[in-house]
CSV table of N, CA, C and O in Angstrom, one decimal:
chain,number,residue,atom,x,y,z
H,1,LYS,N,-19.4,0.4,3.6
H,1,LYS,CA,-19.1,-0.6,4.4
H,1,LYS,C,-18.9,-1.4,3.1
H,1,LYS,O,-19.4,-1.7,2.1
H,2,ARG,N,-18.0,-2.5,3.3
H,2,ARG,CA,-17.3,-3.3,2.3
H,2,ARG,C,-18.3,-4.2,1.9
H,2,ARG,O,-19.0,-4.5,2.7
H,3,SER,N,-18.5,-4.6,0.2
H,3,SER,CA,-19.1,-5.5,0.0
H,3,SER,C,-18.4,-6.7,0.3
H,3,SER,O,-17.9,-7.1,0.6
H,4,LYS,N,-19.7,-7.5,-0.2
H,4,LYS,CA,-19.5,-9.1,0.1
H,4,LYS,C,-18.2,-9.6,-1.0
H,4,LYS,O,-18.6,-9.3,-2.2
H,5,THR,N,-17.5,-10.6,-0.7
H,5,THR,CA,-16.5,-11.4,-1.7
H,5,THR,C,-17.2,-11.8,-2.9
H,5,THR,O,-17.8,-12.6,-2.2
H,6,PRO,N,-17.3,-11.6,-4.1
H,6,PRO,CA,-17.9,-12.2,-4.8
H,6,PRO,C,-17.7,-13.5,-5.1
H,6,PRO,O,-16.3,-14.0,-4.8
H,7,ASN,N,-18.3,-14.9,-5.0
H,7,ASN,CA,-18.2,-16.1,-5.2
H,7,ASN,C,-17.1,-16.6,-6.6
H,7,ASN,O,-16.7,-17.4,-5.7
H,8,ASP,N,-17.2,-15.9,-7.2
H,8,ASP,CA,-16.3,-16.0,-8.6
H,8,ASP,C,-14.7,-15.9,-7.9
H,8,ASP,O,-14.0,-16.7,-8.6
H,9,LEU,N,-14.5,-15.1,-7.0
H,9,LEU,CA,-13.1,-14.8,-6.1
H,9,LEU,C,-12.6,-15.7,-5.4
H,9,LEU,O,-11.6,-16.3,-5.1
H,10,ILE,N,-13.9,-16.0,-4.4
H,10,ILE,CA,-13.9,-17.4,-3.5
H,10,ILE,C,-13.4,-18.6,-4.1
H,10,ILE,O,-12.6,-19.5,-3.3
H,11,ILE,N,-13.9,-18.8,-4.8
H,11,ILE,CA,-14.0,-20.7,-5.2
H,11,ILE,C,-12.5,-20.7,-6.1
H,11,ILE,O,-11.7,-21.5,-6.2
H,12,GLN,N,-11.2,-19.4,-6.4
H,12,GLN,CA,-10.2,-19.3,-6.8
H,12,GLN,C,-9.4,-19.3,-5.8
H,12,GLN,O,-8.2,-19.8,-6.2
H,13,LEU,N,-9.4,-19.0,-4.2
H,13,LEU,CA,-9.3,-18.8,-3.5
H,13,LEU,C,-7.9,-20.1,-3.1
H,13,LEU,O,-6.7,-20.5,-2.8
H,14,LYS,N,-8.7,-21.8,-2.9
H,14,LYS,CA,-8.4,-22.9,-2.5
H,14,LYS,C,-7.1,-23.4,-3.5
H,14,LYS,O,-6.0,-23.3,-3.0
H,15,PRO,N,-7.5,-23.3,-4.9
H,15,PRO,CA,-6.7,-23.9,-5.6
H,15,PRO,C,-5.0,-22.8,-5.5
H,15,PRO,O,-4.1,-23.0,-5.9
H,16,LEU,N,-5.4,-21.7,-5.7
H,16,LEU,CA,-4.4,-20.5,-5.6
H,16,LEU,C,-3.7,-20.8,-4.1
H,16,LEU,O,-2.1,-20.8,-4.7
H,17,LYS,N,-3.6,-21.1,-3.0
H,17,LYS,CA,-3.0,-21.6,-2.2
H,17,LYS,C,-2.7,-22.9,-2.4
H,17,LYS,O,-1.5,-22.7,-1.9
H,18,GLU,N,-3.0,-24.1,-3.0
H,18,GLU,CA,-2.4,-25.1,-3.2
H,18,GLU,C,-1.3,-24.6,-3.8
H,18,GLU,O,-0.3,-25.4,-3.6
H,19,MET,N,-1.3,-23.8,-4.9
H,19,MET,CA,-0.3,-23.9,-6.1
H,19,MET,C,0.8,-22.5,-4.7
H,19,MET,O,2.1,-23.2,-5.4
H,20,ILE,N,0.3,-21.9,-4.6
H,20,ILE,CA,1.7,-21.3,-3.6
H,20,ILE,C,2.5,-22.3,-2.6
H,20,ILE,O,3.6,-22.3,-3.0
H,21,SER,N,1.4,-23.1,-1.7
H,21,SER,CA,2.6,-23.9,-1.3
H,21,SER,C,3.3,-25.0,-2.1
H,21,SER,O,4.5,-24.7,-1.8
H,22,LEU,N,2.9,-25.3,-3.4
H,22,LEU,CA,3.7,-26.4,-4.3
H,22,LEU,C,4.7,-25.8,-4.7
H,22,LEU,O,5.8,-26.2,-5.1
H,23,MET,N,4.7,-24.4,-5.1
H,23,MET,CA,6.1,-23.4,-5.8
H,23,MET,C,6.6,-23.2,-4.5
H,23,MET,O,7.6,-22.8,-4.6
H,24,GLY,N,6.8,-23.6,-2.7
H,24,GLY,CA,7.5,-23.3,-1.9
H,24,GLY,C,7.5,-21.7,-1.4
H,24,GLY,O,8.5,-21.3,-0.9
H,25,ILE,N,6.2,-21.3,-1.8
H,25,ILE,CA,6.0,-19.7,-1.1
H,25,ILE,C,5.3,-19.9,-0.1
H,25,ILE,O,4.3,-20.4,0.3
H,26,LYS,N,5.8,-18.9,0.5
H,26,LYS,CA,5.3,-19.1,2.2
H,26,LYS,C,4.6,-18.0,2.1
H,26,LYS,O,4.3,-16.7,1.6
H,27,SER,N,3.3,-18.3,3.1
H,27,SER,CA,2.0,-17.4,3.0
H,27,SER,C,1.8,-17.1,4.6
H,27,SER,O,1.9,-18.0,5.4
H,28,LEU,N,1.0,-16.7,4.8
H,28,LEU,CA,0.6,-16.0,6.2
H,28,LEU,C,-1.1,-15.6,5.8
H,28,LEU,O,-1.5,-14.4,5.4
H,29,GLU,N,-1.8,-16.2,7.2
H,29,GLU,CA,-3.3,-16.0,6.6
H,29,GLU,C,-3.9,-15.8,8.2
H,29,GLU,O,-3.5,-16.8,9.2
H,30,ILE,N,-4.2,-14.9,8.9
H,30,ILE,CA,-4.7,-14.7,9.9
H,30,ILE,C,-6.5,-14.2,10.0
H,30,ILE,O,-6.7,-13.5,9.4
H,31,ASN,N,-7.1,-15.3,10.6
H,31,ASN,CA,-8.4,-15.1,10.8
H,31,ASN,C,-9.0,-13.4,10.9
H,31,ASN,O,-8.2,-13.4,12.3
H,32,ASN,N,-9.8,-12.8,10.4
H,32,ASN,CA,-10.5,-11.4,10.5
H,32,ASN,C,-9.4,-10.2,10.3
H,32,ASN,O,-9.7,-9.2,11.2
H,33,TYR,N,-8.2,-10.5,10.1
H,33,TYR,CA,-7.3,-9.6,9.4
H,33,TYR,C,-7.0,-9.6,8.2
H,33,TYR,O,-7.5,-10.1,7.3
H,34,GLU,N,-7.2,-8.1,7.6
H,34,GLU,CA,-7.1,-7.7,6.3
H,34,GLU,C,-5.6,-7.9,6.0
H,34,GLU,O,-4.3,-7.9,6.9
H,35,ALA,N,-5.4,-8.5,4.8
H,35,ALA,CA,-4.0,-8.5,3.9
H,35,ALA,C,-3.0,-7.8,4.2
H,35,ALA,O,-2.1,-7.4,4.7
H,36,ASP,N,-3.5,-6.2,4.2
H,36,ASP,CA,-2.9,-5.1,4.4
H,36,ASP,C,-1.9,-4.7,5.6
H,36,ASP,O,-1.1,-4.4,5.8
H,37,ASP,N,-2.9,-5.0,6.8
H,37,ASP,CA,-2.6,-5.4,8.0
H,37,ASP,C,-1.6,-6.2,8.5
H,37,ASP,O,-0.7,-6.0,9.1
H,38,ILE,N,-1.8,-7.5,7.9
H,38,ILE,CA,-0.4,-8.2,8.3
H,38,ILE,C,0.7,-7.8,7.3
H,38,ILE,O,1.9,-7.8,8.0
H,39,ILE,N,1.0,-7.7,6.1
H,39,ILE,CA,1.9,-7.0,5.6
H,39,ILE,C,2.2,-6.0,6.3
H,39,ILE,O,3.5,-6.3,6.2
H,40,GLY,N,1.7,-5.1,6.6
H,40,GLY,CA,2.1,-3.8,7.2
H,40,GLY,C,2.5,-4.2,8.5
H,40,GLY,O,3.9,-4.0,8.7
H,41,SER,N,2.2,-5.3,9.4
H,41,SER,CA,2.9,-5.6,10.6
H,41,SER,C,4.3,-6.3,10.3
H,41,SER,O,5.1,-6.1,11.0
H,42,ALA,N,4.4,-7.2,9.3
H,42,ALA,CA,5.2,-8.3,8.8
H,42,ALA,C,6.5,-7.3,8.5
H,42,ALA,O,7.5,-7.4,8.8
H,43,ASN,N,6.2,-6.0,7.7
H,43,ASN,CA,7.2,-5.3,7.5
H,43,ASN,C,8.2,-4.4,8.4
H,43,ASN,O,8.8,-4.2,8.4
H,44,LYS,N,7.2,-4.3,9.6
H,44,LYS,CA,7.6,-3.6,10.6
H,44,LYS,C,8.7,-4.5,11.3
H,44,LYS,O,9.6,-4.2,11.5
H,45,ILE,N,8.4,-5.4,11.7
H,45,ILE,CA,8.8,-6.7,12.2
H,45,ILE,C,9.9,-6.7,11.6
H,45,ILE,O,11.4,-6.8,12.1
H,46,PHE,N,10.3,-6.9,10.5
H,46,PHE,CA,11.4,-7.3,9.6
H,46,PHE,C,12.2,-6.1,9.0
H,46,PHE,O,12.8,-6.0,7.8
H,47,ASN,N,11.4,-4.9,9.0
H,47,ASN,CA,12.1,-3.5,8.7
H,47,ASN,C,13.4,-3.3,8.7
H,47,ASN,O,14.0,-3.1,7.2
H,48,GLN,N,14.5,-3.2,9.4
H,48,GLN,CA,16.0,-3.1,9.2
H,48,GLN,C,16.5,-4.9,8.7
H,48,GLN,O,17.5,-4.0,8.0
H,49,SER,N,16.4,-5.6,9.1
H,49,SER,CA,16.9,-6.7,8.9
H,49,SER,C,16.8,-7.5,7.3
H,49,SER,O,17.8,-8.2,6.9
H,50,LEU,N,15.8,-6.9,6.4
H,50,LEU,CA,15.6,-7.7,5.1
H,50,LEU,C,15.2,-6.4,4.2
H,50,LEU,O,14.3,-5.9,4.4
H,51,ASP,N,15.3,-7.3,3.0
H,51,ASP,CA,14.9,-6.0,1.6
H,51,ASP,C,13.7,-6.6,1.4
H,51,ASP,O,14.0,-8.1,1.2
H,52,LYS,N,12.4,-6.1,1.4
H,52,LYS,CA,11.6,-6.4,0.8
H,52,LYS,C,10.8,-6.1,-0.1
H,52,LYS,O,11.0,-4.8,-0.6
H,53,VAL,N,10.1,-6.5,-0.9
H,53,VAL,CA,9.1,-6.3,-1.9
H,53,VAL,C,7.9,-6.3,-1.8
H,53,VAL,O,7.5,-7.4,-2.1
H,54,ILE,N,6.9,-5.4,-2.0
H,54,ILE,CA,5.6,-6.1,-1.9
H,54,ILE,C,5.2,-5.8,-3.0
H,54,ILE,O,5.0,-4.8,-3.8
H,55,VAL,N,4.1,-6.9,-3.2
H,55,VAL,CA,3.1,-6.7,-5.1
H,55,VAL,C,2.0,-6.2,-4.7
H,55,VAL,O,1.4,-7.0,-3.8
H,56,SER,N,1.4,-5.0,-4.5
H,56,SER,CA,0.0,-4.6,-4.2
H,56,SER,C,-0.2,-3.4,-5.2
H,56,SER,O,0.1,-2.6,-5.8
H,57,SER,N,-1.7,-3.4,-5.6
H,57,SER,CA,-2.4,-2.3,-5.8
H,57,SER,C,-2.9,-1.5,-4.8
H,57,SER,O,-3.7,-0.3,-5.7
H,58,ASP,N,-2.9,-1.7,-3.7
H,58,ASP,CA,-3.4,-1.0,-2.6
H,58,ASP,C,-2.8,0.0,-2.0
H,58,ASP,O,-1.3,0.1,-1.8
H,59,ARG,N,-3.1,1.2,-2.8
H,59,ARG,CA,-2.1,2.3,-2.7
H,59,ARG,C,-2.1,2.6,-1.0
H,59,ARG,O,-1.0,3.5,-0.6
H,60,ASP,N,-2.5,2.4,-0.3
H,60,ASP,CA,-2.1,2.2,1.4
H,60,ASP,C,-0.9,1.5,1.6
H,60,ASP,O,0.1,1.9,2.7
H,61,MET,N,0.0,0.5,0.7
H,61,MET,CA,1.1,0.3,0.9
H,61,MET,C,2.1,1.3,0.8
H,61,MET,O,3.6,0.9,1.3
H,62,LEU,N,2.0,2.3,0.1
H,62,LEU,CA,3.1,3.7,-0.2
H,62,LEU,C,3.5,3.9,1.3
H,62,LEU,O,4.8,4.1,1.4
H,63,GLN,N,2.9,3.8,2.5
H,63,GLN,CA,3.5,4.3,3.7
H,63,GLN,C,4.4,3.4,4.2
H,63,GLN,O,5.3,3.9,5.1
H,64,LEU,N,4.4,2.1,3.5
H,64,LEU,CA,5.8,1.4,4.3
H,64,LEU,C,7.1,1.5,3.2
H,64,LEU,O,7.9,0.6,3.8
H,65,VAL,N,6.9,2.0,1.9
H,65,VAL,CA,8.2,2.5,1.6
H,65,VAL,C,9.3,3.1,2.5
H,65,VAL,O,9.2,3.9,3.0
H,66,SER,N,10.7,2.4,2.2
H,66,SER,CA,11.3,2.8,2.9
H,66,SER,C,13.1,2.3,2.4
H,66,SER,O,12.9,1.8,1.1
H,67,LYS,N,13.9,2.4,3.0
H,67,LYS,CA,15.5,2.2,2.4
H,67,LYS,C,15.3,0.7,1.9
H,67,LYS,O,16.0,0.2,1.2
H,68,ASN,N,14.5,0.0,2.8
H,68,ASN,CA,14.3,-1.5,2.6
H,68,ASN,C,13.4,-2.2,2.1
H,68,ASN,O,13.2,-3.2,1.8
H,69,THR,N,12.1,-1.3,1.5
H,69,THR,CA,11.2,-1.8,1.4
H,69,THR,C,10.7,-0.8,0.0
H,69,THR,O,10.4,0.5,0.2
H,70,SER,N,10.0,-1.7,-0.9
H,70,SER,CA,9.5,-1.2,-2.5
H,70,SER,C,8.5,-1.7,-2.5
H,70,SER,O,8.2,-3.2,-2.3
H,71,ILE,N,7.6,-1.1,-3.4
H,71,ILE,CA,5.9,-1.8,-3.7
H,71,ILE,C,6.1,-1.6,-5.4
H,71,ILE,O,6.7,-0.6,-6.0
H,72,ILE,N,5.5,-3.1,-5.7
H,72,ILE,CA,5.5,-3.3,-7.3
H,72,ILE,C,4.1,-2.8,-7.7
H,72,ILE,O,3.4,-3.8,-6.8
H,73,PHE,N,3.7,-2.1,-8.4
H,73,PHE,CA,1.9,-2.0,-8.6
H,73,PHE,C,2.0,-2.6,-9.9
H,73,PHE,O,2.2,-2.2,-10.9
H,74,PRO,N,1.1,-3.7,-9.7
H,74,PRO,CA,1.2,-4.2,-11.0
H,74,PRO,C,0.1,-3.5,-11.9
H,74,PRO,O,-1.2,-2.8,-11.5
H,75,GLN,N,0.1,-3.2,-13.4
H,75,GLN,CA,-0.7,-2.6,-14.1
H,75,GLN,C,-1.4,-3.6,-15.2
H,75,GLN,O,-1.3,-4.6,-15.6
H,76,SER,N,-2.6,-2.9,-15.5
H,76,SER,CA,-3.6,-4.2,-16.2
H,76,SER,C,-3.1,-3.9,-17.7
H,76,SER,O,-2.6,-2.9,-18.2
H,77,GLY,N,-3.4,-4.8,-18.3
H,77,GLY,CA,-2.9,-4.5,-20.0
H,77,GLY,C,-1.5,-4.9,-20.2
H,77,GLY,O,-1.0,-5.8,-19.7
H,78,LYS,N,-0.9,-4.4,-21.1
H,78,LYS,CA,0.5,-4.7,-21.2
H,78,LYS,C,1.2,-3.1,-20.8
H,78,LYS,O,2.5,-3.2,-21.4
H,79,LYS,N,0.8,-2.5,-20.1
H,79,LYS,CA,1.2,-1.4,-19.3
H,79,LYS,C,2.5,-2.3,-18.2
H,79,LYS,O,2.1,-3.2,-17.8
H,80,GLU,N,3.4,-1.6,-18.1
H,80,GLU,CA,4.8,-2.1,-17.4
H,80,GLU,C,4.3,-1.7,-15.6
H,80,GLU,O,3.9,-0.7,-15.2
H,81,ASP,N,4.4,-2.4,-15.1
H,81,ASP,CA,4.3,-2.4,-13.9
H,81,ASP,C,5.1,-1.4,-13.4
H,81,ASP,O,6.3,-0.8,-13.7
H,82,VAL,N,4.3,-0.7,-12.2
H,82,VAL,CA,5.3,0.9,-11.7
H,82,VAL,C,6.1,0.1,-10.2
H,82,VAL,O,5.5,-0.5,-9.6
H,83,ILE,N,7.2,0.7,-10.0
H,83,ILE,CA,8.2,0.0,-9.1
H,83,ILE,C,8.1,1.5,-8.4
H,83,ILE,O,9.0,2.5,-8.7
H,84,ILE,N,8.2,1.4,-7.0
H,84,ILE,CA,8.1,2.6,-6.2
H,84,ILE,C,9.2,2.1,-5.0
H,84,ILE,O,8.8,1.4,-4.3
H,85,CYS,N,9.9,3.2,-4.9
H,85,CYS,CA,11.1,3.1,-4.0
H,85,CYS,C,11.5,4.3,-3.2
H,85,CYS,O,10.8,5.3,-3.8
H,86,GLU,N,12.1,4.1,-2.2
H,86,GLU,CA,12.6,5.6,-1.4
H,86,GLU,C,12.9,6.5,-2.5
H,86,GLU,O,13.2,7.3,-2.5
H,87,ASN,N,13.9,5.8,-3.5
H,87,ASN,CA,14.7,6.9,-4.4
H,87,ASN,C,13.9,7.7,-5.4
H,87,ASN,O,14.1,8.6,-6.0
H,88,ASN,N,12.5,7.0,-5.6
H,88,ASN,CA,11.7,7.7,-6.7
H,88,ASN,C,10.6,8.3,-5.9
H,88,ASN,O,9.8,8.7,-6.8
H,89,PHE,N,10.1,7.6,-4.7
H,89,PHE,CA,8.9,8.5,-4.6
H,89,PHE,C,8.6,9.6,-4.2
H,89,PHE,O,7.4,10.4,-4.3
H,90,CYS,N,9.4,10.4,-4.1
H,90,CYS,CA,9.2,11.9,-3.7
H,90,CYS,C,9.2,12.6,-5.2
H,90,CYS,O,8.3,13.4,-5.4
H,91,ASP,N,9.8,11.8,-6.0
H,91,ASP,CA,9.4,12.7,-7.5
H,91,ASP,C,8.2,12.4,-8.1
H,91,ASP,O,7.7,13.2,-8.9
H,92,LYS,N,7.6,11.2,-7.7
H,92,LYS,CA,5.9,10.6,-8.3
H,92,LYS,C,5.4,11.3,-7.3
H,92,LYS,O,4.5,11.8,-8.1
H,93,PHE,N,5.3,11.4,-6.1
H,93,PHE,CA,4.1,11.8,-5.4
H,93,PHE,C,4.2,13.4,-5.1
H,93,PHE,O,3.7,14.0,-4.0
H,94,GLN,N,5.7,14.3,-4.6
H,94,GLN,CA,5.7,15.3,-4.0
H,94,GLN,C,5.9,15.1,-2.8
H,94,GLN,O,5.8,16.6,-2.0
H,95,PHE,N,5.5,14.1,-2.1
H,95,PHE,CA,5.8,13.8,-1.0
H,95,PHE,C,6.4,12.8,-0.3
H,95,PHE,O,6.8,11.9,-1.0
H,96,HIS,N,6.8,12.9,0.9
H,96,HIS,CA,7.5,11.4,1.6
H,96,HIS,C,6.7,10.4,2.1
H,96,HIS,O,5.9,10.6,2.2
H,97,PRO,N,7.6,8.8,1.8
H,97,PRO,CA,6.3,8.0,2.5
H,97,PRO,C,5.7,8.0,3.8
H,97,PRO,O,4.8,7.8,4.1
H,98,ASN,N,6.7,8.7,4.7
H,98,ASN,CA,6.2,9.1,5.7
H,98,ASN,C,5.0,9.9,5.9
H,98,ASN,O,4.6,10.2,7.0
H,99,GLN,N,4.8,10.6,4.9
H,99,GLN,CA,4.1,11.7,4.8
H,99,GLN,C,2.4,11.2,4.4
H,99,GLN,O,1.2,11.5,4.1
H,100,THR,N,2.2,9.8,3.8
H,100,THR,CA,1.4,9.2,3.0
H,100,THR,C,-0.3,9.3,4.1
H,100,THR,O,-1.0,9.4,3.6
H,101,ILE,N,0.1,9.2,5.1
H,101,ILE,CA,-1.7,9.0,6.2
H,101,ILE,C,-1.8,10.4,6.2
H,101,ILE,O,-3.4,10.9,6.1
H,102,ASP,N,-1.1,11.4,6.6
H,102,ASP,CA,-1.6,12.8,6.5
H,102,ASP,C,-2.0,13.3,5.0
H,102,ASP,O,-3.2,13.8,5.2
H,103,TYR,N,-1.2,12.8,4.0
H,103,TYR,CA,-1.6,13.2,2.7
H,103,TYR,C,-3.2,12.8,2.6
H,103,TYR,O,-4.0,13.5,1.9
H,104,LYS,N,-3.4,11.1,2.8
H,104,LYS,CA,-4.6,10.8,2.6
H,104,LYS,C,-5.7,11.5,3.5
H,104,LYS,O,-7.0,11.5,3.1
H,105,SER,N,-5.1,12.1,5.1
H,105,SER,CA,-6.1,12.3,5.9
H,105,SER,C,-6.9,14.2,5.0
H,105,SER,O,-7.7,14.1,5.8
H,106,ILE,N,-6.0,14.5,4.3
H,106,ILE,CA,-6.3,15.7,3.7
H,106,ILE,C,-7.1,15.7,2.8
H,106,ILE,O,-7.9,16.5,3.0
H,107,VAL,N,-6.7,15.0,1.8
H,107,VAL,CA,-7.2,15.0,0.6
H,107,VAL,C,-8.6,14.0,1.0
H,107,VAL,O,-9.5,14.0,-0.1
H,108,GLY,N,-8.6,13.0,1.2
H,108,GLY,CA,-9.7,11.8,1.2
H,108,GLY,C,-9.3,10.8,0.9
H,108,GLY,O,-8.7,10.8,0.1
H,109,ASP,N,-9.7,9.4,1.2
H,109,ASP,CA,-9.7,8.5,0.3
H,109,ASP,C,-11.1,7.8,0.7
H,109,ASP,O,-11.7,7.5,1.8
H,110,ALA,N,-12.1,7.6,-0.1
H,110,ALA,CA,-13.4,7.1,0.0
H,110,ALA,C,-13.1,5.3,0.1
H,110,ALA,O,-14.0,5.0,1.1
H,111,SER,N,-12.3,5.0,-0.4
H,111,SER,CA,-11.9,2.9,0.3
H,111,SER,C,-11.6,3.2,1.7
H,111,SER,O,-11.7,2.0,2.0
H,112,ASP,N,-11.0,4.0,2.3
H,112,ASP,CA,-10.9,4.1,3.8
H,112,ASP,C,-11.9,4.8,4.6
H,112,ASP,O,-11.4,5.1,5.8
H,113,ASN,N,-13.0,5.4,3.9
H,113,ASN,CA,-13.8,6.1,4.5
H,113,ASN,C,-13.3,7.7,5.5
H,113,ASN,O,-13.6,8.0,6.3
H,114,LEU,N,-11.9,7.8,4.6
H,114,LEU,CA,-11.7,9.7,5.0
H,114,LEU,C,-12.2,10.3,4.4
H,114,LEU,O,-12.1,10.4,3.2
H,115,PRO,N,-13.1,11.2,5.1
H,115,PRO,CA,-13.6,12.3,4.0
H,115,PRO,C,-12.5,13.5,3.9
H,115,PRO,O,-13.0,14.0,2.8
H,116,GLY,N,-11.4,13.9,4.4
H,116,GLY,CA,-10.8,14.7,4.1
H,116,GLY,C,-10.8,16.1,4.6
H,116,GLY,O,-12.2,16.3,5.5
H,117,ILE,N,-10.6,17.1,4.0
H,117,ILE,CA,-10.8,18.4,4.2
H,117,ILE,C,-11.4,19.1,3.1
H,117,ILE,O,-10.8,19.0,2.3
H,118,PRO,N,-12.7,19.3,3.2
H,118,PRO,CA,-13.5,20.3,2.1
H,118,PRO,C,-13.1,21.1,1.7
H,118,PRO,O,-12.2,21.7,2.1
H,119,GLY,N,-12.4,21.2,0.5
H,119,GLY,CA,-12.0,22.2,-0.8
H,119,GLY,C,-10.3,22.0,-1.1
H,119,GLY,O,-10.0,22.8,-1.6
H,120,ILE,N,-9.9,21.1,-0.1
H,120,ILE,CA,-8.3,20.6,-0.6
H,120,ILE,C,-8.4,19.7,-1.0
H,120,ILE,O,-8.8,18.7,-0.9
H,121,GLY,N,-7.7,19.8,-2.2
H,121,GLY,CA,-7.0,18.9,-3.1
H,121,GLY,C,-5.7,18.3,-3.3
H,121,GLY,O,-4.8,19.1,-2.5
H,122,ASP,N,-4.8,17.7,-4.5
H,122,ASP,CA,-3.8,17.3,-4.1
H,122,ASP,C,-3.3,18.3,-4.3
H,122,ASP,O,-2.0,18.1,-3.1
H,123,LYS,N,-3.3,19.6,-5.0
H,123,LYS,CA,-1.6,20.4,-4.9
H,123,LYS,C,-2.0,21.1,-3.7
H,123,LYS,O,-0.9,21.3,-3.4
H,124,THR,N,-2.6,21.7,-3.0
H,124,THR,CA,-3.3,22.4,-1.6
H,124,THR,C,-2.3,21.5,-0.6
H,124,THR,O,-1.1,21.5,0.0
H,125,ALA,N,-2.8,19.8,-0.8
H,125,ALA,CA,-2.4,19.4,0.1
H,125,ALA,C,-0.8,19.1,0.2
H,125,ALA,O,0.0,18.8,1.3
H,126,ILE,N,-0.1,18.8,-1.1
H,126,ILE,CA,1.2,18.7,-1.3
H,126,ILE,C,1.8,20.0,-0.8
H,126,ILE,O,2.8,20.0,-0.1
H,127,LYS,N,1.5,21.1,-1.0
H,127,LYS,CA,2.1,22.5,-0.5
H,127,LYS,C,2.0,22.5,0.8
H,127,LYS,O,2.6,22.8,1.6
H,128,LEU,N,0.5,22.2,1.3
H,128,LEU,CA,0.9,22.0,3.1
H,128,LEU,C,2.1,21.3,3.9
H,128,LEU,O,2.1,21.7,4.4
H,129,LEU,N,1.9,19.7,3.3
H,129,LEU,CA,2.9,19.2,3.7
H,129,LEU,C,4.3,19.5,3.6
H,129,LEU,O,5.3,19.0,4.0
H,130,LYS,N,4.5,20.3,2.5
H,130,LYS,CA,6.3,20.6,1.9
H,130,LYS,C,6.3,21.7,3.3
H,130,LYS,O,7.2,22.1,3.7
H,131,LYS,N,5.0,22.3,3.8
H,131,LYS,CA,5.3,23.9,4.5
H,131,LYS,C,5.4,23.3,5.8
H,131,LYS,O,6.3,23.6,6.3
H,132,TYR,N,4.6,22.2,6.4
H,132,TYR,CA,4.3,22.2,7.6
H,132,TYR,C,4.8,20.5,8.4
H,132,TYR,O,5.0,20.1,8.8
H,133,LYS,N,5.3,19.8,7.2
H,133,LYS,CA,6.3,18.4,7.0
H,133,LYS,C,5.0,17.9,7.3
H,133,LYS,O,4.5,16.3,7.3
H,134,THR,N,4.1,17.6,8.7
H,134,THR,CA,2.9,16.8,9.2
H,134,THR,C,1.6,17.7,9.8
H,134,THR,O,1.6,18.7,9.8
H,135,LEU,N,0.6,16.6,9.9
H,135,LEU,CA,-0.6,17.3,10.6
H,135,LEU,C,-0.4,17.9,12.1
H,135,LEU,O,-1.0,18.7,12.4
């Protein structure tokens, strides 16, 4: 179960929303939906018609990488942000964006409550995905 949102973050949201609005940046909020679900749905709706760049540290966004969608992963400190696009995805992860869900299902992901397959880690998961393409 997800922990409660810290109050220090909650008090920053209203000023942040006001600032975004004043900058002319459109935003979308839907009660009881997480941001990644809204982003994924919007990406699907506009998939072929727009080039999109998603800025997120959520690795679940990797499944959205395509010819029209890139992900920028902000880095802490002075490190350069990491840009993942269709052209560099396979070099970085050794599997394709449409295999992201299968990969996470095999190796597991504690943040999504996916236990994975016991005894199978990153290297074996990649070998399996290269051989069988999908679960």
